[in-house]
Short mmCIF file of C-alpha atoms in Angstrom, two decimals:
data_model
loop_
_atom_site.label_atom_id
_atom_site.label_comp_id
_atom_site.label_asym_id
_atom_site.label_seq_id
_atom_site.Cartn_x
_atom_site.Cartn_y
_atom_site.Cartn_z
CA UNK M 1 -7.57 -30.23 -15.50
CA UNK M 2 -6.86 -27.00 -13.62
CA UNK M 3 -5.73 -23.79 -15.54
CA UNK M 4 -1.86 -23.37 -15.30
CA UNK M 5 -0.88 -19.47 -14.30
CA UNK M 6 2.25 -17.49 -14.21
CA UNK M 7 1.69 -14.14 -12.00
CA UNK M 8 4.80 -11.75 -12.69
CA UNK M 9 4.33 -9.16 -9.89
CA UNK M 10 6.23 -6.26 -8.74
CA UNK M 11 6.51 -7.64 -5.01
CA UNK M 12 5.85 -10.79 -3.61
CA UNK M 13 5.63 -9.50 -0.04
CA UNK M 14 2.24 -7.18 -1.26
CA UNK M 15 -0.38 -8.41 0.88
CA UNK M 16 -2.67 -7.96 -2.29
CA UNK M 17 -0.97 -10.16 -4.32
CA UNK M 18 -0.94 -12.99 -1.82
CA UNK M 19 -4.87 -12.13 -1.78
CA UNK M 20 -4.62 -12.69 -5.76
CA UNK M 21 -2.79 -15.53 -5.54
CA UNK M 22 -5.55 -16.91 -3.33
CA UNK M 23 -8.13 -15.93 -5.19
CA UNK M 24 -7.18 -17.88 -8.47
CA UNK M 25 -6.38 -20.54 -6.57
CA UNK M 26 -9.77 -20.98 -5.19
CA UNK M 27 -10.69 -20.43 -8.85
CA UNK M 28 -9.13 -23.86 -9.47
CA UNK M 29 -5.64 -22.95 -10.86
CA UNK M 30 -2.29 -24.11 -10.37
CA UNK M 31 -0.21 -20.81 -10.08
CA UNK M 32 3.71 -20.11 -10.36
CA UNK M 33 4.61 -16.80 -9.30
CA UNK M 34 7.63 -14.56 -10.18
CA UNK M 35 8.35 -11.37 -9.32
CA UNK M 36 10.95 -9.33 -6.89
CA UNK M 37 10.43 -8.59 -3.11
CA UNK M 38 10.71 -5.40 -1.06
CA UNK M 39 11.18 -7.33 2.11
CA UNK M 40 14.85 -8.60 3.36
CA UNK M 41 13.84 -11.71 3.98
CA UNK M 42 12.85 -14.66 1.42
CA UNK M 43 8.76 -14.40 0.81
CA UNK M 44 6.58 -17.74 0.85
CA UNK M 45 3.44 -17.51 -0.55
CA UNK M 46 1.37 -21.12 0.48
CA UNK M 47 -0.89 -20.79 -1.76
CA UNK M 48 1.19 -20.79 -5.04
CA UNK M 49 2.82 -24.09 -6.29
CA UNK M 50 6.00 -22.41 -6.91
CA UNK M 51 7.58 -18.93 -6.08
CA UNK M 52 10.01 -17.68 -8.26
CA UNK M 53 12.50 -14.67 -6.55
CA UNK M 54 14.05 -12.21 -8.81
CA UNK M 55 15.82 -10.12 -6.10
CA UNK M 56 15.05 -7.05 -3.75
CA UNK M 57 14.04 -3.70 -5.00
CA UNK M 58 12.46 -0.76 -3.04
CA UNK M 59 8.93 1.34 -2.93
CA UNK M 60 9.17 4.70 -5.10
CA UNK M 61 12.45 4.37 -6.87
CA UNK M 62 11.11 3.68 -10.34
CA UNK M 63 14.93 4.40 -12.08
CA UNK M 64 16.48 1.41 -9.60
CA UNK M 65 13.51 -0.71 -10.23
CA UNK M 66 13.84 -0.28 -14.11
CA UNK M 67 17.32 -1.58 -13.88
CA UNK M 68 16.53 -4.82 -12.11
CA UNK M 69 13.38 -5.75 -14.69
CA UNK M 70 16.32 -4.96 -17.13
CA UNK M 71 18.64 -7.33 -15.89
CA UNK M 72 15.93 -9.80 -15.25
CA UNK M 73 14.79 -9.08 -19.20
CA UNK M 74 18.40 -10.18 -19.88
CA UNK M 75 18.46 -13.45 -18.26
CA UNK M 76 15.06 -14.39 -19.50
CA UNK M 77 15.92 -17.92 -20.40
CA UNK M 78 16.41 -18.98 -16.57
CA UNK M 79 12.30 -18.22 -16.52
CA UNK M 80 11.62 -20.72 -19.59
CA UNK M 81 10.88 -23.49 -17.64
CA UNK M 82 8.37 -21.50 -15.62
CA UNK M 83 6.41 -19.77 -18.12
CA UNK M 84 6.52 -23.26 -20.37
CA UNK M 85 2.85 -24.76 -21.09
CA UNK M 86 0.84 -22.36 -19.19
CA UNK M 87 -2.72 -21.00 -20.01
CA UNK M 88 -2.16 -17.27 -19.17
CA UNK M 89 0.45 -15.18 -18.43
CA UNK M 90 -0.62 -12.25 -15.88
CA UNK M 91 1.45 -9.11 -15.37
CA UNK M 92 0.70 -6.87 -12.19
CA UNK M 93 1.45 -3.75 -13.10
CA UNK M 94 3.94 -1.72 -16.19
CA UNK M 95 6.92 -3.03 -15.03
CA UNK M 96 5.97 -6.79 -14.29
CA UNK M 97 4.42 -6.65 -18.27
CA UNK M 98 7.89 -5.80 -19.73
CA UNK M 99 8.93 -9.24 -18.64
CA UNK M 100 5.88 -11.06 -19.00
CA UNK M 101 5.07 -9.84 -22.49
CA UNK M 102 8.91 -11.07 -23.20
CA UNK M 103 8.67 -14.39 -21.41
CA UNK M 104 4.89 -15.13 -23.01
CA UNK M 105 6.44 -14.69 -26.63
CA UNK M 106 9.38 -16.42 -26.57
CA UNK M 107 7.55 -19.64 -24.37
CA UNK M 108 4.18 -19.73 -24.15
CA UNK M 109 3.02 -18.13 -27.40
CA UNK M 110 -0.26 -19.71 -27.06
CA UNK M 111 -1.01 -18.64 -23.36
CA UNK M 112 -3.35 -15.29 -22.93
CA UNK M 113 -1.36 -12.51 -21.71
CA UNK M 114 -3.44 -10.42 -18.89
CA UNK M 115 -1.98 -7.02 -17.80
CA UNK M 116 -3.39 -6.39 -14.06
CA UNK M 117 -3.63 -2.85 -13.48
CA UNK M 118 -4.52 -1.25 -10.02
CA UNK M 119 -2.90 1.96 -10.07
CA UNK M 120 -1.77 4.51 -12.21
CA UNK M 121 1.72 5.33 -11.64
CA UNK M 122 2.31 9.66 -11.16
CA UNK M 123 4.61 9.10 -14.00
CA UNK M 124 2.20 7.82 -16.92
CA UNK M 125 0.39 11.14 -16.29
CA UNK M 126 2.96 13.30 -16.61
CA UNK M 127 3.27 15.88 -19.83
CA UNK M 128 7.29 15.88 -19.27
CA UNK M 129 9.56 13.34 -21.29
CA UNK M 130 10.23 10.49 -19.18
CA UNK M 131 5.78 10.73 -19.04
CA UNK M 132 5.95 10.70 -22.68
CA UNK M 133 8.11 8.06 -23.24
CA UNK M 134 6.50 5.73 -20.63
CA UNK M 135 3.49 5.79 -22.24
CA UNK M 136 4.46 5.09 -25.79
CA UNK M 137 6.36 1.99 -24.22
CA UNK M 138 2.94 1.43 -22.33
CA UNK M 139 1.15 1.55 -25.88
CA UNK M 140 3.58 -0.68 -27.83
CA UNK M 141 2.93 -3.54 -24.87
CA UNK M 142 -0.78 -3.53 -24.76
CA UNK M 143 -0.35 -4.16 -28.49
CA UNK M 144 0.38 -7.90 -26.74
CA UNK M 145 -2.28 -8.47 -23.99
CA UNK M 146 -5.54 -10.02 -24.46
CA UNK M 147 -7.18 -9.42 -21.94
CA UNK M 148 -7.02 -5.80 -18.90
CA UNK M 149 -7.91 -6.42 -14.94
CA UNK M 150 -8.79 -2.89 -13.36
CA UNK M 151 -9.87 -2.21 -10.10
CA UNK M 152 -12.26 0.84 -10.77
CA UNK M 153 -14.43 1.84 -13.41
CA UNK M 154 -12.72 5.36 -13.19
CA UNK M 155 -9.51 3.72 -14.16
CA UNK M 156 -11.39 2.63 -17.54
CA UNK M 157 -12.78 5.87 -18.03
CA UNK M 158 -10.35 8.77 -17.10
CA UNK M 159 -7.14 6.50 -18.17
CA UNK M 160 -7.38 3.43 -20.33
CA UNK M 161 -9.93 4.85 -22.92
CA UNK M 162 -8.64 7.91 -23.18
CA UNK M 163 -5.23 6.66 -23.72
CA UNK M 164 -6.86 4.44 -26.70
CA UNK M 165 -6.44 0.39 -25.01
CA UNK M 166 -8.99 -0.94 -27.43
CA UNK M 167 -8.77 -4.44 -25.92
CA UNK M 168 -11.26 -6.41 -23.70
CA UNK M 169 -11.33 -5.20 -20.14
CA UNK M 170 -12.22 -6.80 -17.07
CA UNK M 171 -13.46 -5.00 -13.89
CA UNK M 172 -12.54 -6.94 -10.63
CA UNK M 173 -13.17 -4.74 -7.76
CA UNK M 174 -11.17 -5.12 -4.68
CA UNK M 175 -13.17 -7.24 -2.21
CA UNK M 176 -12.60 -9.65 0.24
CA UNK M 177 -11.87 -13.18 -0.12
CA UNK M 178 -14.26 -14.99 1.79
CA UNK M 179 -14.59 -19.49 2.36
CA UNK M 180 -18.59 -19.00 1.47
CA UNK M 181 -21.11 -16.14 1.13
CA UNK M 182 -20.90 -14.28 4.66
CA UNK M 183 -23.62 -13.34 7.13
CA UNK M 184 -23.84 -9.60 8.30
CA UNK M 185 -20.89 -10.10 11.27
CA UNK M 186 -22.24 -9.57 14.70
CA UNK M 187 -21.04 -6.52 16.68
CA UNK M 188 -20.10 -6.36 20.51
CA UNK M 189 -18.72 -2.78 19.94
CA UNK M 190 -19.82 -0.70 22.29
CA UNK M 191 -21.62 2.59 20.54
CA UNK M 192 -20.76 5.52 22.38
CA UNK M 193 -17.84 7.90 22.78
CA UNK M 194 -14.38 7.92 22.21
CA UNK M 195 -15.37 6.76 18.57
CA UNK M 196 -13.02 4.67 17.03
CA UNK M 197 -11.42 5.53 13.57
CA UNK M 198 -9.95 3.11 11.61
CA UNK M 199 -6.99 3.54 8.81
CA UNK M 200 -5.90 0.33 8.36
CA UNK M 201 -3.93 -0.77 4.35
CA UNK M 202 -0.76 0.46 2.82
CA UNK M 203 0.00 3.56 4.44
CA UNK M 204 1.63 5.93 2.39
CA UNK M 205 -0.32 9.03 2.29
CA UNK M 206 1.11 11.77 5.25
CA UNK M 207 -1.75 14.22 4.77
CA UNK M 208 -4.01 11.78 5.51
CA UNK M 209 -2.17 11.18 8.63
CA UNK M 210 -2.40 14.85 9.74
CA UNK M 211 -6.03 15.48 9.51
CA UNK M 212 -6.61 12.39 11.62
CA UNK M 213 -4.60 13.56 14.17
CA UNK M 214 -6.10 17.53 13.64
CA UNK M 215 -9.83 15.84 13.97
CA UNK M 216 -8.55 13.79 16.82
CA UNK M 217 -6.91 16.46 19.00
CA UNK M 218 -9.42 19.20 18.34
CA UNK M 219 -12.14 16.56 20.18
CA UNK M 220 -9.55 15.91 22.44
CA UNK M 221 -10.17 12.21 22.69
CA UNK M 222 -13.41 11.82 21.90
CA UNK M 223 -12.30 10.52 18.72
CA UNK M 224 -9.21 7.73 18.95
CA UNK M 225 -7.52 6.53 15.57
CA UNK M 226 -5.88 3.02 15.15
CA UNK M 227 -3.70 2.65 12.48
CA UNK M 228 -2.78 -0.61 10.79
CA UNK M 229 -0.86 -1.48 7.86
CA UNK M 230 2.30 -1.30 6.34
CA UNK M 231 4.05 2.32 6.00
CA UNK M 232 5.72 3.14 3.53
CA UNK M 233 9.30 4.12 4.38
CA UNK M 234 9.70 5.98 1.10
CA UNK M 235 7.01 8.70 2.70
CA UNK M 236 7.51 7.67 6.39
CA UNK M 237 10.97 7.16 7.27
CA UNK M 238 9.83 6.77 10.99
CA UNK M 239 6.67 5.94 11.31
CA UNK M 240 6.13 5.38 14.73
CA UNK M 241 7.75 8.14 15.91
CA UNK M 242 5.51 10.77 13.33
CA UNK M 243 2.71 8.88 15.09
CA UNK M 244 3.64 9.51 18.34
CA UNK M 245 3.31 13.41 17.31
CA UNK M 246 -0.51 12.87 17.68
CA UNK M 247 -1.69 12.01 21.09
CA UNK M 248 -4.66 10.55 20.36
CA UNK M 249 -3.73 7.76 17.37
CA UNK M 250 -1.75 4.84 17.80
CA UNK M 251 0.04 2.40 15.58
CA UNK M 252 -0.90 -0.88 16.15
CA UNK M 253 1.13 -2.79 13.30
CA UNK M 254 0.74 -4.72 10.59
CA UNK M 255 -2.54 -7.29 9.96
CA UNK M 256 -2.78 -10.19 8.01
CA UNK M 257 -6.39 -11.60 6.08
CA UNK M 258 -7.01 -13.54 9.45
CA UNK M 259 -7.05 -10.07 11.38
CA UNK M 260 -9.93 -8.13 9.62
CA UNK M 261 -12.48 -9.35 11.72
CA UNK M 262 -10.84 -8.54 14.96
CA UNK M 263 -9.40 -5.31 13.77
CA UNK M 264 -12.78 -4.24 11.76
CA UNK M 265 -14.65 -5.41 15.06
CA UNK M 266 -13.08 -2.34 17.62
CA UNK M 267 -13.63 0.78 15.18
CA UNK M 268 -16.66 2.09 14.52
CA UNK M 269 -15.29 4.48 10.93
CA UNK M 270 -12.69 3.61 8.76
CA UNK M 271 -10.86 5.99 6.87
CA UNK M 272 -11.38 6.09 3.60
CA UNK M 273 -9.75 9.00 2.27
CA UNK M 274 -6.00 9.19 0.12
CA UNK M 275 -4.17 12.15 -1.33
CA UNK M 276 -0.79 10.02 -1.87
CA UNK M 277 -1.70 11.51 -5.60
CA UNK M 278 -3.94 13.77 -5.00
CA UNK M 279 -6.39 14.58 -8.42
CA UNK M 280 -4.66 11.29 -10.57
CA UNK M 281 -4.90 7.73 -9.10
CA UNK M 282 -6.41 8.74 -5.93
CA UNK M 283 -9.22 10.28 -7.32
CA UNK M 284 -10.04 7.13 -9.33
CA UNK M 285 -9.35 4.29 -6.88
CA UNK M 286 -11.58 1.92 -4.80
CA UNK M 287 -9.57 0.83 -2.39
CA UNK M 288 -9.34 -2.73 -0.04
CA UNK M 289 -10.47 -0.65 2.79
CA UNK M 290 -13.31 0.25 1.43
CA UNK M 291 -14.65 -3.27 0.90
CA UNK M 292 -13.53 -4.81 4.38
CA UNK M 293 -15.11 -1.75 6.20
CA UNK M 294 -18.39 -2.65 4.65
CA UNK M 295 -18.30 -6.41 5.37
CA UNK M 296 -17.74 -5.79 8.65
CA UNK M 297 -20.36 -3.49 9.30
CA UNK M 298 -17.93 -0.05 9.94
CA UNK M 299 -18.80 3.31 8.01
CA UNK M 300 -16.76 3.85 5.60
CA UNK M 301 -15.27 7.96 5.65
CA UNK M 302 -14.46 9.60 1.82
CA UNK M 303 -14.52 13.02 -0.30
CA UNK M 304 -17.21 13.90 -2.02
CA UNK M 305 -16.61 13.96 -6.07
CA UNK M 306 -13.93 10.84 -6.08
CA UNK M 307 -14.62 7.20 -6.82
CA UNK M 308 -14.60 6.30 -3.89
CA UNK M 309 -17.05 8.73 -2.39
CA UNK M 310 -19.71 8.01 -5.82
CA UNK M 311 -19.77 4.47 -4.55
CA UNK M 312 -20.74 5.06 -1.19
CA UNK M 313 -23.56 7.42 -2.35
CA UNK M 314 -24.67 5.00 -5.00
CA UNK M 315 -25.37 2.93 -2.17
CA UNK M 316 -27.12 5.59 0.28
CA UNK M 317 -24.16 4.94 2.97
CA UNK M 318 -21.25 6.19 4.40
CA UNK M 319 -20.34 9.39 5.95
CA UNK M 320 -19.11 11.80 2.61
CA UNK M 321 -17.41 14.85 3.23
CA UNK M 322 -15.84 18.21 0.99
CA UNK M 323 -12.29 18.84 1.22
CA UNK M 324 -10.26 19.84 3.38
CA UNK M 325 -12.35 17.81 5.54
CA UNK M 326 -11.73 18.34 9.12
CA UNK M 327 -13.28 21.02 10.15
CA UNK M 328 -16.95 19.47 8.99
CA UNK M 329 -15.52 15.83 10.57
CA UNK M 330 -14.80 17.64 13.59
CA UNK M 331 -18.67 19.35 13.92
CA UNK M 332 -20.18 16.14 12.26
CA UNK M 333 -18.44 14.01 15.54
CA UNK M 334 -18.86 16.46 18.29
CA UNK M 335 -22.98 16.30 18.03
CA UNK M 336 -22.89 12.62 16.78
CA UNK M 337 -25.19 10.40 19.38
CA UNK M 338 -25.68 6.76 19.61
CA UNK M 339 -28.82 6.93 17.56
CA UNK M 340 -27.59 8.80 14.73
CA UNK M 341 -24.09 6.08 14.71
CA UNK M 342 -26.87 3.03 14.74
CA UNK M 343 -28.73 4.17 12.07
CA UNK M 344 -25.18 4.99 9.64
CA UNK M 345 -23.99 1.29 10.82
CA UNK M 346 -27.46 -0.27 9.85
CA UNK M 347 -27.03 1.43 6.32
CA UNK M 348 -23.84 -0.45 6.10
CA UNK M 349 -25.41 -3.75 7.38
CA UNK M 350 -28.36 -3.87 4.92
CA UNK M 351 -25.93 -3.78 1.59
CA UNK M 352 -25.55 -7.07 -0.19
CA UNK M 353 -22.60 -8.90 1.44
CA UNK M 354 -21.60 -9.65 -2.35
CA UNK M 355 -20.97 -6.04 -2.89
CA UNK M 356 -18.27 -6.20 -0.30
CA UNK M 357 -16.76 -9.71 -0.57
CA UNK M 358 -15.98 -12.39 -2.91
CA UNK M 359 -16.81 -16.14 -2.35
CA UNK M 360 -15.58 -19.60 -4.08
CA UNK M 361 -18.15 -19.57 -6.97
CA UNK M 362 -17.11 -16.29 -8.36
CA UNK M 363 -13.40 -17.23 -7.84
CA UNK M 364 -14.01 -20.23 -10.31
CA UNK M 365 -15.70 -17.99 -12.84
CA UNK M 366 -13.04 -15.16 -12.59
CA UNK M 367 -10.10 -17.99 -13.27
CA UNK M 368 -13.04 -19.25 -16.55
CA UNK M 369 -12.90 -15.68 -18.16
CA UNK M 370 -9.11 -15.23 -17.69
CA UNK M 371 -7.68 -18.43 -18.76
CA UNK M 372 -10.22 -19.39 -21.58
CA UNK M 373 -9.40 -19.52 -24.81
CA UNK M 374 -7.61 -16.74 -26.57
CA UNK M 375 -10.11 -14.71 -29.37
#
């Protein structure tokens, strides 16, 4: 008998929830999602049994956000059916919890309660009131869940620790969902100049866009960047046109799961650098980018002295830079030669494909350790 999951998430058009969603249900389970969408349009999500819509909100406006999980908290009872006779409740991210801790204890009492966390809002490190009274919130909900999903070990150690969660913790690191163990991908790309940069994800960090377009120009298209992803529109109001500022990047749209391999397949870096908040959560992230650059064989680009950037020298690859870092990018790709680019990409290529991706097996044991029994 499969496990039966309710996923409360903040948006149901996140292309990392749908990647959840698939995940568990490779893991076996039968999964009922609810949450709210920042898209217009109504969200499917094939691989859940039911989708739940709680209404539109929008990226970065916590206070407008707060007043739709409050109405939502209000009509609770229209979720009972739902959240009825499930194994585990799961709550991506603070907001999502408020409702899922409500729904699991009026419902479900028996089902686990999971809180997925994979970012630490600007807000629950602040020293100013609304920071302080966050937090205490924060602290009288984990009272409730058995059971943390983090991205990043940093998370555990700079945030949740610190901040006293004394419950079990689970570390499931952002790879990519893969049918069966992959081979190393082969590459066609040619290896020569312009080199390609990729910054592909949820774009949402500006500086990052200005020192790609600094490295690019000063070259003056030796080095191309292709963006992908979904902007932000809280930080980008116009995104193609802030692009078009830089005459060597382009914007090339959004990308589904199916497009990695193609997109991953024409760049020979990929940009794996974010100051969206700068010293806090970006310091402590690993993000998707990092995981589908190494699968598919592209060198990975970060600062020395953040998570990101202790991962990649862990593992003896990458290209790891100090901050600001365009001035060494811009001497470290003027003198780079074929040779040199070969050598970096077989670094990447000789790494475990398990460090970088996620097959059916693991799936089934990640859906074992959530939904088991409560202890």
């Amino acid at each position: 008998m499969s496990s039966r999951i309710v996923y409360f998430v903040h948006d149901l058009s996140d292309a990392a929830v749908h990647r959840r969603v698939r995940m568990l249900r490779q893991g076996g389970a039968t999964i009922t999602v609810i949450g709210f969408r920042r898209s217009h349009a109504p969200v499917d999500i094939p691989q859940a049994s039911e989708v739940v819509d709680l209404g539109l909100t929008h990226d970065a406006k916590l206070a407008k956000r707060s007043i739709a999980v409050a109405r939502s908290l209000a009509q609770i009872d229209r979720l009972a059916h739902h959240v009825r006779e499930s194994d585990l409740v799961i709550a991506r991210n603070l907001e999502m919890l408020v409702l899922a801790a409500r729904a699991r204890h009026r419902y479900a009492r028996s089902a686990k309660l999971c809180f997925e966390c994979l970012d630490i809002h600007a807000l629950l490190l602040s020293d100013r009131l609304p920071g302080r009274l966050l937090r205490t919130l924060e602290s009288r909900l984990w009272r409730d869940v058995d059971l943390l999903v983090t991205s990043s070990p940093s998370f555990v150690e700079h945030y949740f620790r610190p901040r006293g969660f004394a419950g079990a913790i689970k570390l499931v690191e952002n790879k990519v969902l893969v049918g069966s163990p992959p081979d190393a991908p082969d590459d066609n790309r040619p290896v020569r100049r312009p080199w390609q940069i990729g910054w592909f994800g949820m774009l949402r960090c500006r500086r990052s866009l200005e020192y790609l377009g600094r490295v690019s120009t000063a070259l003056d298209g030796a080095v191309e960047v292709v963006i992908r992803g979904r902007p932000s529109s809280a930080i980008f109001p116009d995104f193609p046109a802030t692009v078009a500022e830089h005459p060597f990047v382009r914007f090339e749209g959004p990308y589904g799961p199916d497009d990695l391999a193609d997109i991953y397949g024409n760049v020979h870096f990929s940009w794996a650098i974010d100051y969206y908040e700068e010293g806090l959560n970006s310091s402590w992230l690993l993000p998707n980018r990092l995981y589908e650059s190494g699968l598919h064989n592209v060198v990975p680009i970060a600062l020395n002295g953040v998570a990101t950037g202790r991962w990649l020298a862990e593992r003896g690859i990458g290209i790891l830079t100090e901050d600001p870092p365009v001035a060494s990018l811009v001497e470290m790709l003027r003198q780079l030669d074929s040779g040199t680019y070969s050598r970096m990409r077989a670094g990447v290529a000789a790494r475990p494909r398990n460090e970088f991706s996620v097959a059916p097996a693991e799936c089934r044991q990640l859906v074992s350790e959530l939904a088991g029994p409560r202890t």
